[in-house]
Each structure stands twice: as C-alpha cells, then as structure tokens.
Coordinates of C-alpha atoms in Angstrom, one line a residue:
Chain A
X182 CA -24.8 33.8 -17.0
X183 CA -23.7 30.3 -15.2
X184 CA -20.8 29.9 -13.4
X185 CA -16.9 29.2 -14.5
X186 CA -14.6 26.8 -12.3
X187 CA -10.9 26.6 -12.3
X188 CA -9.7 23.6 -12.6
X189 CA -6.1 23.3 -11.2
X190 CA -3.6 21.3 -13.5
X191 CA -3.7 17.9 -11.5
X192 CA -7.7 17.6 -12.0
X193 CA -7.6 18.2 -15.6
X194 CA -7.6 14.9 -16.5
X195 CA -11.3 15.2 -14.9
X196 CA -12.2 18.2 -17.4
X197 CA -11.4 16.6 -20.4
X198 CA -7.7 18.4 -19.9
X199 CA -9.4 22.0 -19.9
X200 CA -8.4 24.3 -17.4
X201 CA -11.4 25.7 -16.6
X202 CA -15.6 24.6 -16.8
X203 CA -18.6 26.6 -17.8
X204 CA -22.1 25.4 -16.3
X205 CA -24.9 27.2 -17.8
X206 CA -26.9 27.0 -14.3
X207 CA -28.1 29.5 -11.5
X208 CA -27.0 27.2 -8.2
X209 CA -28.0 29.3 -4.9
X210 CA -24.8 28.3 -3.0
X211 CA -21.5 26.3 -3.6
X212 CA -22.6 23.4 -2.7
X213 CA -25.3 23.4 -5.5
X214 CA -22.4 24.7 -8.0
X215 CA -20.4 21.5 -6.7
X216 CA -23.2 19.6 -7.5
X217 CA -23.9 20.4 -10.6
X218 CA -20.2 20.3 -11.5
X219 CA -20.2 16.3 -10.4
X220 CA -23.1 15.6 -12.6
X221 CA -21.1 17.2 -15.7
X222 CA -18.0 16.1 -14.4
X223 CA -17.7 13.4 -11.4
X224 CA -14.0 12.6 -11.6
X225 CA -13.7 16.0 -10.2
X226 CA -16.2 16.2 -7.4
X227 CA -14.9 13.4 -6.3
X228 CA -11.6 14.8 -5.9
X229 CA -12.7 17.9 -4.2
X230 CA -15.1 16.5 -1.7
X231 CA -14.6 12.9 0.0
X232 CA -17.4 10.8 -0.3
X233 CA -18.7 12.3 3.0
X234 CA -19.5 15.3 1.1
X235 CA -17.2 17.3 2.5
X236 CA -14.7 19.6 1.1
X237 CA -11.0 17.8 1.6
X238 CA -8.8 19.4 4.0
X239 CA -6.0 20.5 1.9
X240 CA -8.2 22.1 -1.0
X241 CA -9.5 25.5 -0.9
X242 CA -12.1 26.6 -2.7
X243 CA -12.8 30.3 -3.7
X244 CA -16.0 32.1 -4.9
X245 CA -14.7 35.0 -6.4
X246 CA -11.8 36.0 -4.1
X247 CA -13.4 34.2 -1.0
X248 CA -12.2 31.4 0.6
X249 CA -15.9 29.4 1.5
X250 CA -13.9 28.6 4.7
X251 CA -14.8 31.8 5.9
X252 CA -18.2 32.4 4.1
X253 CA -20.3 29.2 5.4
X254 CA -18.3 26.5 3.9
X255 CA -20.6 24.8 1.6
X256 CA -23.6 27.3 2.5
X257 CA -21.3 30.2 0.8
X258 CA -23.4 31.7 -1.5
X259 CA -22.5 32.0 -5.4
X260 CA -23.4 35.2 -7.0
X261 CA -24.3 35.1 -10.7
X262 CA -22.1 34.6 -13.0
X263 CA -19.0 33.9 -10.8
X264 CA -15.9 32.4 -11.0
X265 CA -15.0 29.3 -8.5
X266 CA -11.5 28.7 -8.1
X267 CA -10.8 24.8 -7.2
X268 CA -6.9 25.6 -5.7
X269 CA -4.4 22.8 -3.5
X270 CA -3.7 24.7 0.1
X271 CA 0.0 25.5 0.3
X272 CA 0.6 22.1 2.1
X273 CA 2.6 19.3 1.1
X274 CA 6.0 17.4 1.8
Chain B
X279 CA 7.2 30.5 -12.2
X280 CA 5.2 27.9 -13.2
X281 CA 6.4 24.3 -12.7
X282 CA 8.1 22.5 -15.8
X283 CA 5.6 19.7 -17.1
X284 CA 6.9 16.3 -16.2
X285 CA 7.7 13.9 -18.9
X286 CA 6.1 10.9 -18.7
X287 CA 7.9 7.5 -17.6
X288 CA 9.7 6.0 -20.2
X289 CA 8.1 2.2 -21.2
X290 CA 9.3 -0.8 -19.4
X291 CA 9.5 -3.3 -21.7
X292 CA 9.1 -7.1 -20.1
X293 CA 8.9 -10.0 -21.0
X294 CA 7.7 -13.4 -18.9
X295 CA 10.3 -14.4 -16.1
X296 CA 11.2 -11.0 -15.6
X297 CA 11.4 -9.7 -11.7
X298 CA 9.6 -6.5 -10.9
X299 CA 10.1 -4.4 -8.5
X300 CA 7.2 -2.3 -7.7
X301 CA 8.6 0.7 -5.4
X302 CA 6.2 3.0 -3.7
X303 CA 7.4 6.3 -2.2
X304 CA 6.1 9.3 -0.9
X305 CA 6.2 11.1 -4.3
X306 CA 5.2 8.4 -6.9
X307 CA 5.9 5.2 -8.0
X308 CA 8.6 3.4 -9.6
X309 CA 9.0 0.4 -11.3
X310 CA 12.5 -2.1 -11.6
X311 CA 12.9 -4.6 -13.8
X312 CA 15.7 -7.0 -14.4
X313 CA 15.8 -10.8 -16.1
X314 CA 15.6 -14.0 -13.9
X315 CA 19.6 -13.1 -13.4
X316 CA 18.7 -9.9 -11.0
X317 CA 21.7 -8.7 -12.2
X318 CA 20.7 -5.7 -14.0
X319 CA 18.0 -3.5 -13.4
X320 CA 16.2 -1.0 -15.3
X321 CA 14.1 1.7 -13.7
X322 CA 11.0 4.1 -14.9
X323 CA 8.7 6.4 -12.9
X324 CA 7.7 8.3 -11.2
X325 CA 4.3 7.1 -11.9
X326 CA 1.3 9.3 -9.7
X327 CA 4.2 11.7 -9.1
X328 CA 3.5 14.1 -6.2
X329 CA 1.4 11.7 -5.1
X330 CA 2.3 8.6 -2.1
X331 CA 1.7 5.0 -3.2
X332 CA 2.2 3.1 0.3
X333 CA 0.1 0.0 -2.1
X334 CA 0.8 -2.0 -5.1
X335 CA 0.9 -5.3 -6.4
X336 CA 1.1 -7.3 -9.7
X337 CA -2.0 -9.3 -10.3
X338 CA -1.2 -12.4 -12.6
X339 CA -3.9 -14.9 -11.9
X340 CA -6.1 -15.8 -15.2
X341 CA -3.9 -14.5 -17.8
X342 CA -4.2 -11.4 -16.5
X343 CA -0.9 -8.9 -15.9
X344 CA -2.5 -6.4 -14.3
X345 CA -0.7 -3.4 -12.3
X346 CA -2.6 -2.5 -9.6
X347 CA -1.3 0.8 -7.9
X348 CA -2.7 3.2 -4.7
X349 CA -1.6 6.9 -5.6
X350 CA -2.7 9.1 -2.5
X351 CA -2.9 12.6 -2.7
X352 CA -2.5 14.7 0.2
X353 CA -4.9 17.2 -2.1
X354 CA -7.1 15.3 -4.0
X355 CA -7.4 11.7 -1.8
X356 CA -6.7 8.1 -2.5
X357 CA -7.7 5.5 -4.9
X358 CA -7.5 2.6 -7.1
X359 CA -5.6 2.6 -11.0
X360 CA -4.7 0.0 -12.5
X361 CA -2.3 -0.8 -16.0
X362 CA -2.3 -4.0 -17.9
X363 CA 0.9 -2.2 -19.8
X364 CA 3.3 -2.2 -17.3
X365 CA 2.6 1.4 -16.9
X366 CA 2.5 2.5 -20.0
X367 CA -1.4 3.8 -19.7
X368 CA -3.0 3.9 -16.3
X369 CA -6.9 3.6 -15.7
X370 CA -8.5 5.9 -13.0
X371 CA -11.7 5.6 -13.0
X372 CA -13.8 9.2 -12.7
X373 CA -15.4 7.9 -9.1
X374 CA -12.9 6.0 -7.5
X375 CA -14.3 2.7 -6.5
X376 CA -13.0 1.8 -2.8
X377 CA -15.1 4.2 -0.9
X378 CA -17.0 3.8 2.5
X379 CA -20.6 3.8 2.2
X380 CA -22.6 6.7 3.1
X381 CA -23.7 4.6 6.9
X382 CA -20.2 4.3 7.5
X383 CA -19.9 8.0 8.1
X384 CA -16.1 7.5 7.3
X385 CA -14.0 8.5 4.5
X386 CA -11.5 6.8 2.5
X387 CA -7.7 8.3 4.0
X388 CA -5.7 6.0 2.1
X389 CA -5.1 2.5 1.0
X390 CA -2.4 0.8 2.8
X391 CA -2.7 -2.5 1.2
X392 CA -3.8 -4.3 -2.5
X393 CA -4.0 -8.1 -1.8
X394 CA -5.0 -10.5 -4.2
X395 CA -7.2 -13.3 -3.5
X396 CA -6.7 -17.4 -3.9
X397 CA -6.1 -18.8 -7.2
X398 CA -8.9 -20.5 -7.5
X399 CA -10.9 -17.1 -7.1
X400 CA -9.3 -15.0 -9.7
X401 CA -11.4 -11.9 -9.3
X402 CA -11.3 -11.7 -5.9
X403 CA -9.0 -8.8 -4.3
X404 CA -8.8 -7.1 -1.0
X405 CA -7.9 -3.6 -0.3
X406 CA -7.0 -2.7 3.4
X407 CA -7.4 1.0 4.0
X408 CA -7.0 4.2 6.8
X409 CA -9.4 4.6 8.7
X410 CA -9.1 0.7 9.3
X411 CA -10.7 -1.3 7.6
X412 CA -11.2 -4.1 4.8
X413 CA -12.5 -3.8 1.1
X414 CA -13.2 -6.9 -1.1
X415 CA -14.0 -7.2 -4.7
X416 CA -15.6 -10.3 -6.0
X417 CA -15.4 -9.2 -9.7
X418 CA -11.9 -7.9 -10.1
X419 CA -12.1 -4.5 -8.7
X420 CA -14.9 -3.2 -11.1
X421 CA -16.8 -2.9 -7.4
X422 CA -15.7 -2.8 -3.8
X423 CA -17.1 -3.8 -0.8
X424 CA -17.0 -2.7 3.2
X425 CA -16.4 -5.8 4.8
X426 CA -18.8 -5.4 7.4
X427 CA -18.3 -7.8 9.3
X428 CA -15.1 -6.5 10.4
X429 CA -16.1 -3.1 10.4
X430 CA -18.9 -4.1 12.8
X431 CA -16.3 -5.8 15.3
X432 CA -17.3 -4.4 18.5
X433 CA -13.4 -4.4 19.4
X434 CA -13.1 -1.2 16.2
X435 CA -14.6 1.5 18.1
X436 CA -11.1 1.3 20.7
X437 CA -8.6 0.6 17.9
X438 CA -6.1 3.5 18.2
X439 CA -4.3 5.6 15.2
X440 CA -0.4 5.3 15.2
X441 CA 2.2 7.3 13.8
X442 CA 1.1 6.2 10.3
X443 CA -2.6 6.4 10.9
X444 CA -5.1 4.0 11.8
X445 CA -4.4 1.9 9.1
X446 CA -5.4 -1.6 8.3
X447 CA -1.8 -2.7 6.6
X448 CA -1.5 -6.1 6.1
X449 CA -3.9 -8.6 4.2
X450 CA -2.8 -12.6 3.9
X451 CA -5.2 -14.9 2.1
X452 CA -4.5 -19.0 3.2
X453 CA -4.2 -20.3 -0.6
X454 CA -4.7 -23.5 1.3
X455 CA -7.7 -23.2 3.4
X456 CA -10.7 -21.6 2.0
X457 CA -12.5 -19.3 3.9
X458 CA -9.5 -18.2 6.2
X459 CA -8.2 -14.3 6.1
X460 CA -6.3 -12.8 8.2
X461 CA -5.9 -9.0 8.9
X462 CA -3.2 -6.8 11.0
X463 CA -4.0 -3.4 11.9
X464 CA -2.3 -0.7 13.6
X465 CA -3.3 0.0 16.1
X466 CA -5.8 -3.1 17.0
X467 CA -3.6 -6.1 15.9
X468 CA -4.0 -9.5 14.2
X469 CA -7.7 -10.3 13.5
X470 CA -8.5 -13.7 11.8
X471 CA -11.8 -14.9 9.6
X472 CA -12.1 -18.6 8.8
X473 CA -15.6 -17.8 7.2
X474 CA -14.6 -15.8 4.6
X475 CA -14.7 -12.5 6.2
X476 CA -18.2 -12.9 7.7
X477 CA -16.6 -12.7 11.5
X478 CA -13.6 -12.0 13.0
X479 CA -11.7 -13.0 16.2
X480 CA -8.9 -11.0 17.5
X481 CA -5.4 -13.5 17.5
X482 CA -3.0 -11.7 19.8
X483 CA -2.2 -14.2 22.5
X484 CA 1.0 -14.0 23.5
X485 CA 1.8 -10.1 21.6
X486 CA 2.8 -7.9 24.1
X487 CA 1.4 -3.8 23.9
X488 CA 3.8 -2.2 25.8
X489 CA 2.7 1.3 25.5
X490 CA -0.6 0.2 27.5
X491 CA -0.8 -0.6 30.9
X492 CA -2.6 -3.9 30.4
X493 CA 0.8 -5.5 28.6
X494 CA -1.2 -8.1 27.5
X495 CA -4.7 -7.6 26.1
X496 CA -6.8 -9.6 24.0
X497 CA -6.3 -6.5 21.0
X498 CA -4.9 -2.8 20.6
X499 CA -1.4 -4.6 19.9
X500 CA 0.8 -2.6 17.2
X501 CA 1.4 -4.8 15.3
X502 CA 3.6 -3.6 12.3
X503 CA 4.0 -6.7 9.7
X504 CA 2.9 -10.3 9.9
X505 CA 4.0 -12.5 7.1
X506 CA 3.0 -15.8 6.4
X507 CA 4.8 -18.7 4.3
X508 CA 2.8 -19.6 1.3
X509 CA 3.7 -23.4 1.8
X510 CA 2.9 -23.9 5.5
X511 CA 0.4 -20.3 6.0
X512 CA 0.2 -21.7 9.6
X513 CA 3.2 -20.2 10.3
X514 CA 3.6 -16.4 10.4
X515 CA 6.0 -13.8 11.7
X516 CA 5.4 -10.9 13.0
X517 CA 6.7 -7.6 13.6
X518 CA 5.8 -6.0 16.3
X519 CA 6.3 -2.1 17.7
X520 CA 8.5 -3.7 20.6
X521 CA 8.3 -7.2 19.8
X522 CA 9.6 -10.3 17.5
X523 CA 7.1 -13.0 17.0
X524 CA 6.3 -16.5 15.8
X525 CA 2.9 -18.8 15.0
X526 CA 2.7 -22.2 14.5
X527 CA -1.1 -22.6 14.6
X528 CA -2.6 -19.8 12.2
X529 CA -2.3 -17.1 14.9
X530 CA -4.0 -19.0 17.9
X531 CA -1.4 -18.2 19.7
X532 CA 2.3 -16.3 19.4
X533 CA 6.0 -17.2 20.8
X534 CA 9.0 -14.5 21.7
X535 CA 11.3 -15.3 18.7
X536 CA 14.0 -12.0 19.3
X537 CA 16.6 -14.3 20.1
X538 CA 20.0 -12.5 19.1
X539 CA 18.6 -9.2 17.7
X540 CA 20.0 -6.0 18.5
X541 CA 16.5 -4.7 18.7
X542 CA 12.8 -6.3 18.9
X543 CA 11.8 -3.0 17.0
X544 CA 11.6 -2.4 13.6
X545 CA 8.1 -2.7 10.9
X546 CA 9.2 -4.9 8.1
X547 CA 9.5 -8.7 8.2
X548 CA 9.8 -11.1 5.1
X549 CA 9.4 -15.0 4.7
X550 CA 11.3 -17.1 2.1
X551 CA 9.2 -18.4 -0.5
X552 CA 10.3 -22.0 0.2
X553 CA 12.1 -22.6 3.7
X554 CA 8.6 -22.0 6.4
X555 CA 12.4 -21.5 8.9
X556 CA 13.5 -18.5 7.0
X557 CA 12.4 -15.0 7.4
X558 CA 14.0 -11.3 7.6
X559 CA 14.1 -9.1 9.2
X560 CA 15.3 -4.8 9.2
X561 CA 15.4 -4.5 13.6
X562 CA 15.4 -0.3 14.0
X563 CA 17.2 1.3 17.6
X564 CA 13.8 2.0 19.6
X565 CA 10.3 3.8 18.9
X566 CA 12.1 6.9 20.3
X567 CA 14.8 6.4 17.4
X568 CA 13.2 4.7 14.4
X569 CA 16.6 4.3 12.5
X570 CA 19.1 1.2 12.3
X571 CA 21.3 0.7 15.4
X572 CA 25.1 1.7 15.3
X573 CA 24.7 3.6 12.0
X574 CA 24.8 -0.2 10.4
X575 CA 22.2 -1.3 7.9
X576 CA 21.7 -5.3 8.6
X577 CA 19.3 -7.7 7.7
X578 CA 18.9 -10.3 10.1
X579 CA 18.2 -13.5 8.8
X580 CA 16.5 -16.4 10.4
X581 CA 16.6 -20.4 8.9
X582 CA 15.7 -21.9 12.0
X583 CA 12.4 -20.2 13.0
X584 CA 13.4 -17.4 15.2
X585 CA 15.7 -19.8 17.0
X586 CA 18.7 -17.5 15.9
X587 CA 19.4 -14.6 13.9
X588 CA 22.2 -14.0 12.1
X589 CA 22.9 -10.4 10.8
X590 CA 23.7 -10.2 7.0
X591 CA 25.7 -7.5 6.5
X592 CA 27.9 -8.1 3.0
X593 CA 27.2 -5.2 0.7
X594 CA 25.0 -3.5 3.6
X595 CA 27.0 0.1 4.7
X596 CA 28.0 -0.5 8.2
X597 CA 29.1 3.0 9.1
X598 CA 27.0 6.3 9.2
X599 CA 23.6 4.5 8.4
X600 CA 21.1 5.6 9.9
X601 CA 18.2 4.3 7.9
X602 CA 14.5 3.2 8.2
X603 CA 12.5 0.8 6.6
X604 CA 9.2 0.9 7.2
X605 CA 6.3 -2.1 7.2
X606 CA 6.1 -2.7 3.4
X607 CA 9.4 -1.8 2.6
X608 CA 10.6 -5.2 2.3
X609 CA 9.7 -7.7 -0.2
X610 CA 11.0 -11.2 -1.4
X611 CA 10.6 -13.3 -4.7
X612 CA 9.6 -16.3 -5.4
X613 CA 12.6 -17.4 -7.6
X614 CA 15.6 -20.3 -6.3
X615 CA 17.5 -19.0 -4.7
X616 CA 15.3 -16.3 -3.8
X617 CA 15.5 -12.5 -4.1
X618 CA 15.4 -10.3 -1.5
X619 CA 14.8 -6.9 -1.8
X620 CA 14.3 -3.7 0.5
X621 CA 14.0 0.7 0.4
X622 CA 14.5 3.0 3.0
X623 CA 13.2 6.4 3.9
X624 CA 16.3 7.8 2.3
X625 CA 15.7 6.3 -0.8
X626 CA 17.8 3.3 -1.3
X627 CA 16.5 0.2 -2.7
X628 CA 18.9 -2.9 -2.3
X629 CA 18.9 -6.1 -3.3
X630 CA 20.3 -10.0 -2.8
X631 CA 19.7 -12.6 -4.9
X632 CA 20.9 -15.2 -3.0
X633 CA 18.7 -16.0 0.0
X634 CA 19.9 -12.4 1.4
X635 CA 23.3 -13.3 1.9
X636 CA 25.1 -10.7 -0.4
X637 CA 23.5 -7.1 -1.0
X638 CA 23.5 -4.9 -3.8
X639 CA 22.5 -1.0 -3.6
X640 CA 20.3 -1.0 -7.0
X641 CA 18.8 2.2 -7.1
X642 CA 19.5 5.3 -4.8
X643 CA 18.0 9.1 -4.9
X644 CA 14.3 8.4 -5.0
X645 CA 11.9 9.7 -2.5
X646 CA 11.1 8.0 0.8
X647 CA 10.2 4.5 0.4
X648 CA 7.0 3.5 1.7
X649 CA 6.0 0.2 0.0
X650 CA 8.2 -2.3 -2.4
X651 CA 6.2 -5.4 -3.7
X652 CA 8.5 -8.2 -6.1
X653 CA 6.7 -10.0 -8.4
X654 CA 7.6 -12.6 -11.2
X655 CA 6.2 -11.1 -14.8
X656 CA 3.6 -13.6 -16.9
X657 CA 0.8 -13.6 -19.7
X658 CA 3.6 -11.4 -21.4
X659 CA 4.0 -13.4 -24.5
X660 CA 0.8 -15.0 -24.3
X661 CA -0.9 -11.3 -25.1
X662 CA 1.5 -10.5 -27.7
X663 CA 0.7 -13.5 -29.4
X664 CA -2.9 -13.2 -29.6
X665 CA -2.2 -9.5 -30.6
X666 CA -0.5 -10.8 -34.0
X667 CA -2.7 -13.2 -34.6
X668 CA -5.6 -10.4 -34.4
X669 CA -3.6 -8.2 -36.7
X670 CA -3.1 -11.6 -39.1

C-alpha cells in the first residue's frame, strides 16, 4: 500500500517539481515516514525538520486529517496506506 | 483562489566595471545594476520571493563572479544558494550546507552575514548566523564549519537575543594581518581572533550597555554595526544601540565619537573605501522610536574621524520621513569618488555617487529592506571569452 505525501508548491523543487510522493514502505509512525521520505528525497526533509530533527515551527504536518501536533508529534502513528500532507501554518508577514 | 505563479526575474545583463547593488528584503531579493556612471540603474528580482535575505555578497576573488545569497523562510528555514549568472540560475543544494552539528544541540535560524575571506585565501568564506555563531569554509562553501572555538567561548552561554535575534551580524577579515577576525554580535558585542578563529577575546572597552546595570562590562554590549577601513583595518566604527564609537588599535579599546549627532542611536554605519576619516552614518530618534528624528532622512557624514558630523541632506526628504535603516542597510563602493548607497524599512533604496554628498531615490516600493551589499562586477568578459573560444 505505501504512503503518499503532499508536497506543497514551494518544496517541489525537492520532488523533482511533483506535487505529491509515493513510498512503497510500511513506516510504523511519522517519523519513520519522514525518514524514509529524506532518503528518497533529502532536499525535502531538510525543509520540514531542522537539523535537530525536529518538525519546524511554522509547518504542519497532517496524517490523514490529523495535525501530528495533537497525535504525538513525531510518535503519531501512520496507518497503511495514508496520505501525509506537508502544509505552511497560516503564518507569515 | 490559488496564487498566480510568479514570473521569474528578468536577466541582468553585466558586464566588468558595472556597480551592483545587492538588496535584501523581507520578501526576496533584488538586484541593481548601473555602469561606473551610477547614473542609471536597472533592477530584477525578487529572487527567493516570500522568502527574507538579511545576507548576500558578490564573491570575485579567483576569477570567480559568484552570487552568494541567504533566502530565509519563515516555513522552510535558511540557507546558502549561490549563482555564477548574476541570477539567472540559482544552486540550492538538497541539504543545505551551513548547519550546526548534531553536539551543538542548536539549529540553524538564519544567516545574518556571507563574508568573504583574504585574497590570498580564495576559498575561504565565513557565514555568521542566529543563534550566534560563526561558520567557515575552507573550500569555497562546498562544506561549512562551526567555529568552535567561538562557540565554546565561555562568555556565549550569557549572550542575550535582541529584537532581531541573537544573531552574529557582522564578520570583518584584516586583508592585512593574517590570522586576525573579528566578530560583532547582538547581543554579546565585538569579539576578536588573531589566530585565525582558534580563540576569541571580547574587545568592548570603552562600549557602554546601557540597558544593563553594569554600564560597562567586559561583553553583552549591543552592538549593531562595526565597520572597518580596508586600508588602515585598525580603525573601525561602530554602531552601537545607544552609542557612536571609534578604534584606533584593532578593537583594544573604543572612544565616544557622537560629536554633533542628533542621536547616538541608529544600526547602520559605513566607511569610505579610501579616506580611514570618513564614515556614515543613518542616527534613528531612540530604541523606543526606531525611525529618523524630525521626519528628516540624513546621512551624517564624518571626514575627520568622528571629530564632527555633518548631516547630508541634498536629495534626502526632510519632511514626513519617518524611516529606518537597519544594520546592513547601508553599503559603499569602492569606486572614486565613492558610491554610497542605503534602503529603508519602507522600501527606498537611495543613492550618492559622490562621497554622499548629493542623494538620489533609485528604486522605491520594494519590501522592507534588510540588507544592501555594493559590489564592483569582474571575470565578466573573461568567462565570455573562454566560452567562445570553447564553442570555436
């Protein structure tokens, strides 16, 4: 089954300029699913997390329609075949 | 609705002897272009746009014309691109290669600073970054470095953030002493290496902190700019939150020099590329009220030292301008009689070309205006040469 991201339009450039990535693996929780996606893709992991390994503060990610905020951060767990949306928070300036 | 696709810049064309004009805003960069005249400039950008570039700087040492540029997104973090096209193609490199190593526990906020090194060390560059601290590359930014000896400065761990940050902003290389750095951060204050960045000692003798009860302590100044003149780098201004200074010995020790200002506050400060007297300044009301006193927009010019400064004013708006220039919003040429040039937070870039007497508004309407860098173009020709002759 894998998982799908969504790439948002100012990583592309990351994902060969596709708006969204297939990984044909099974990863337990998101930060497995992040880690698979920086060995197929590192410009965007690096993007996403800093190199603390920590998700940035002003990008959400969602597993499914969960925001892994508020389902154990990178602990969340990833259900087969789901989609992970990679979103900017609303901030800005 | 979604948003309309930007075009991309338009292509600068230059050629050697050209002046650019590397602006850094809040929401991209931008680069200016005119012939040795400075009459006329051209403009492109925004380059990175949605993204701040509080550091850039043209690289010409060893034939190179390299662009280097720090895009910061409030999203998706800081880092490094360069262009040896004048823009026309940027390289960002899938991991981006100033990062803190993984015993720093830190994170890379953003890069406040792309300094190139001597001459006679062509692939050497320094990056200083938020949290504070200094980067070097010894092999023209393929690979970066934490400078640990600074990092390890026992003085770090009670450097404070200001309102930009605790940022290390300012980087000046002695092209005549070899070995000797020296560093400004905000908050912590002038740090000096004569060993080539193996250790540091704190130079604020003399720069007062006025927002701490100890006026004068060895660090934790604010120090917003120091500049340095490339003929004599023993003497440096310097800029500080409250405070207007001079050196004559490398930083060993600093003299009160805000003699005639209407204010010791302000960020920016720039030397002449000739005259070790001359410098300029932007002075701002107070800390309270970060904008230009009276509504007028002056440069104060020094060409006796800090002795006197005299307020240049032609061409400047001298009603209703309440503007702001921040720390690297100033920038000066190298060309006789020299440019200077400047940007506000509202925008504006201006412009003299004669030693900051008369101003010019050359470009208004862009975003805030965090960073502007001048720099003469070369190894234009030379590359287009050896191009032919590889098509021949």
């Amino acid at each position: 089954m894998g998982v799908r991201f969504l790439i948002p339009g100012p990583l592309q450039p990351f994902s060969g300029g596709r708006p969204a990535v297939a990984l044909d693996v099974s990863p337990a929780t998101i930060a497995e699913a992040l880690a698979a996606l920086g060995v197929a893709h590192p410009g965007l992991c690096e993007r996403i997390l800093t190199e603390r390994g920590e998700v940035r503060p002003h990008v959400n990610v969602f597993v499914a329609e969960t925001n892994i905020r508020d389902a154990g951060g990178l602990a969340a767990r990833v259900p087969e075949g789901c989609e992970i949306a990679i979103l900017p928070a609303v901030s800005g300036g | 609705m979604p948003a309309k696709k930007l075009k991309p810049p338009a292509p600068l064309t230059v050629r050697d002897g050209d002046v650019l004009l590397l602006v850094g805003t809040m929401k991209g960069l931008f680069l200016l272009r005119s012939d040795g005249k400075r009459r006329r400039w051209a403009m492109t950008g925004p380059f990175f746009p949605g993204s701040s570039v509080y550091a850039a700087a043209l690289d010409t040492r060893a034939g190179r014309r390299r662009l280097w540029a720090a895009p910061s997104s409030m999203h998706w973090g800081a880092e490094l691109a360069w262009s040896d096209d004048f823009g026309k193609s940027w390289q960002r490199p899938a991991t981006p290669r100033v990062r803190f190593p993984e015993s720093s526990g830190s994170a890379l906020k953003n890069i406040w600073q792309i300094a190139p090194g001597r001459p006679d060390r062509p692939d050497t560059l320094y990056c200083g970054v938020e949290p504070s601290a200094l980067f070097e590359s010894r092999d023209a930014g393929e690979t970066w470095t934490l400078n640990e000896g600074l990092w390890n400065h026992p003085h770090r761990a009670k450097w404070m953030p200001g309102g930009g940050g605790l940022c290390l902003h300012t980087v000046l290389v002695d092209p005549t002493r070899s070995g000797r750095l020296t560093v400004a951060s905000s908050t912590g204050g002038v740090y000096r290496s004569d060993d080539g960045g193996r250790s540091w000692q704190a130079r604020n003798r003399g720069v007062r902190a006025e927002f701490l009860p100890d006026k004068h302590p060895e660090f934790g100044q604010c120090v917003h700019k120091i500049a340095h003149h490339a003929a004599q780098p023993g003497r440096l201004f310097l800029q500080n939150h409250w405070g207007l200074y001079r050196s004559d010995d490398g930083g060993d020790s600093w003299q009160d020099v805000a003699n005639g200002v209407p204010s010791d506050f302000g960020f920016c400060i720039g030397t002449h590329p000739r005259d070790p007297d001359t410098a300029f300044i932007v002075p701002l009301h107070s800390d309270g009220f970060r904008c230009t006193p009276d509504g007028k927009l002056r440069v104060y010019r020094t060409r006796d030292a800090g002795a006197s400064w005299q307020p240049m004013t032609r061409g400047l708006p001298q009603k209703d301008a309440l503007e702001t220039v921040v720390r690297d919003g100033m920038a000066v040429d190298g060309l006789d009689p020299a440019g200077v040039y400047f940007g506000t937070r509202s925008g504006k870039v201006y412009g003299a070309r004669d030693d900051g007497r008369t101003w010019e508004l050359l470009r208004e309407g862009l975003p805030p205006i965090v960073c502007v860098k001048a720099a003469v173009a070369e190894n234009v020709r030379v590359r287009a040469r050896r191009r032919l002759t590889r098509a021949a």
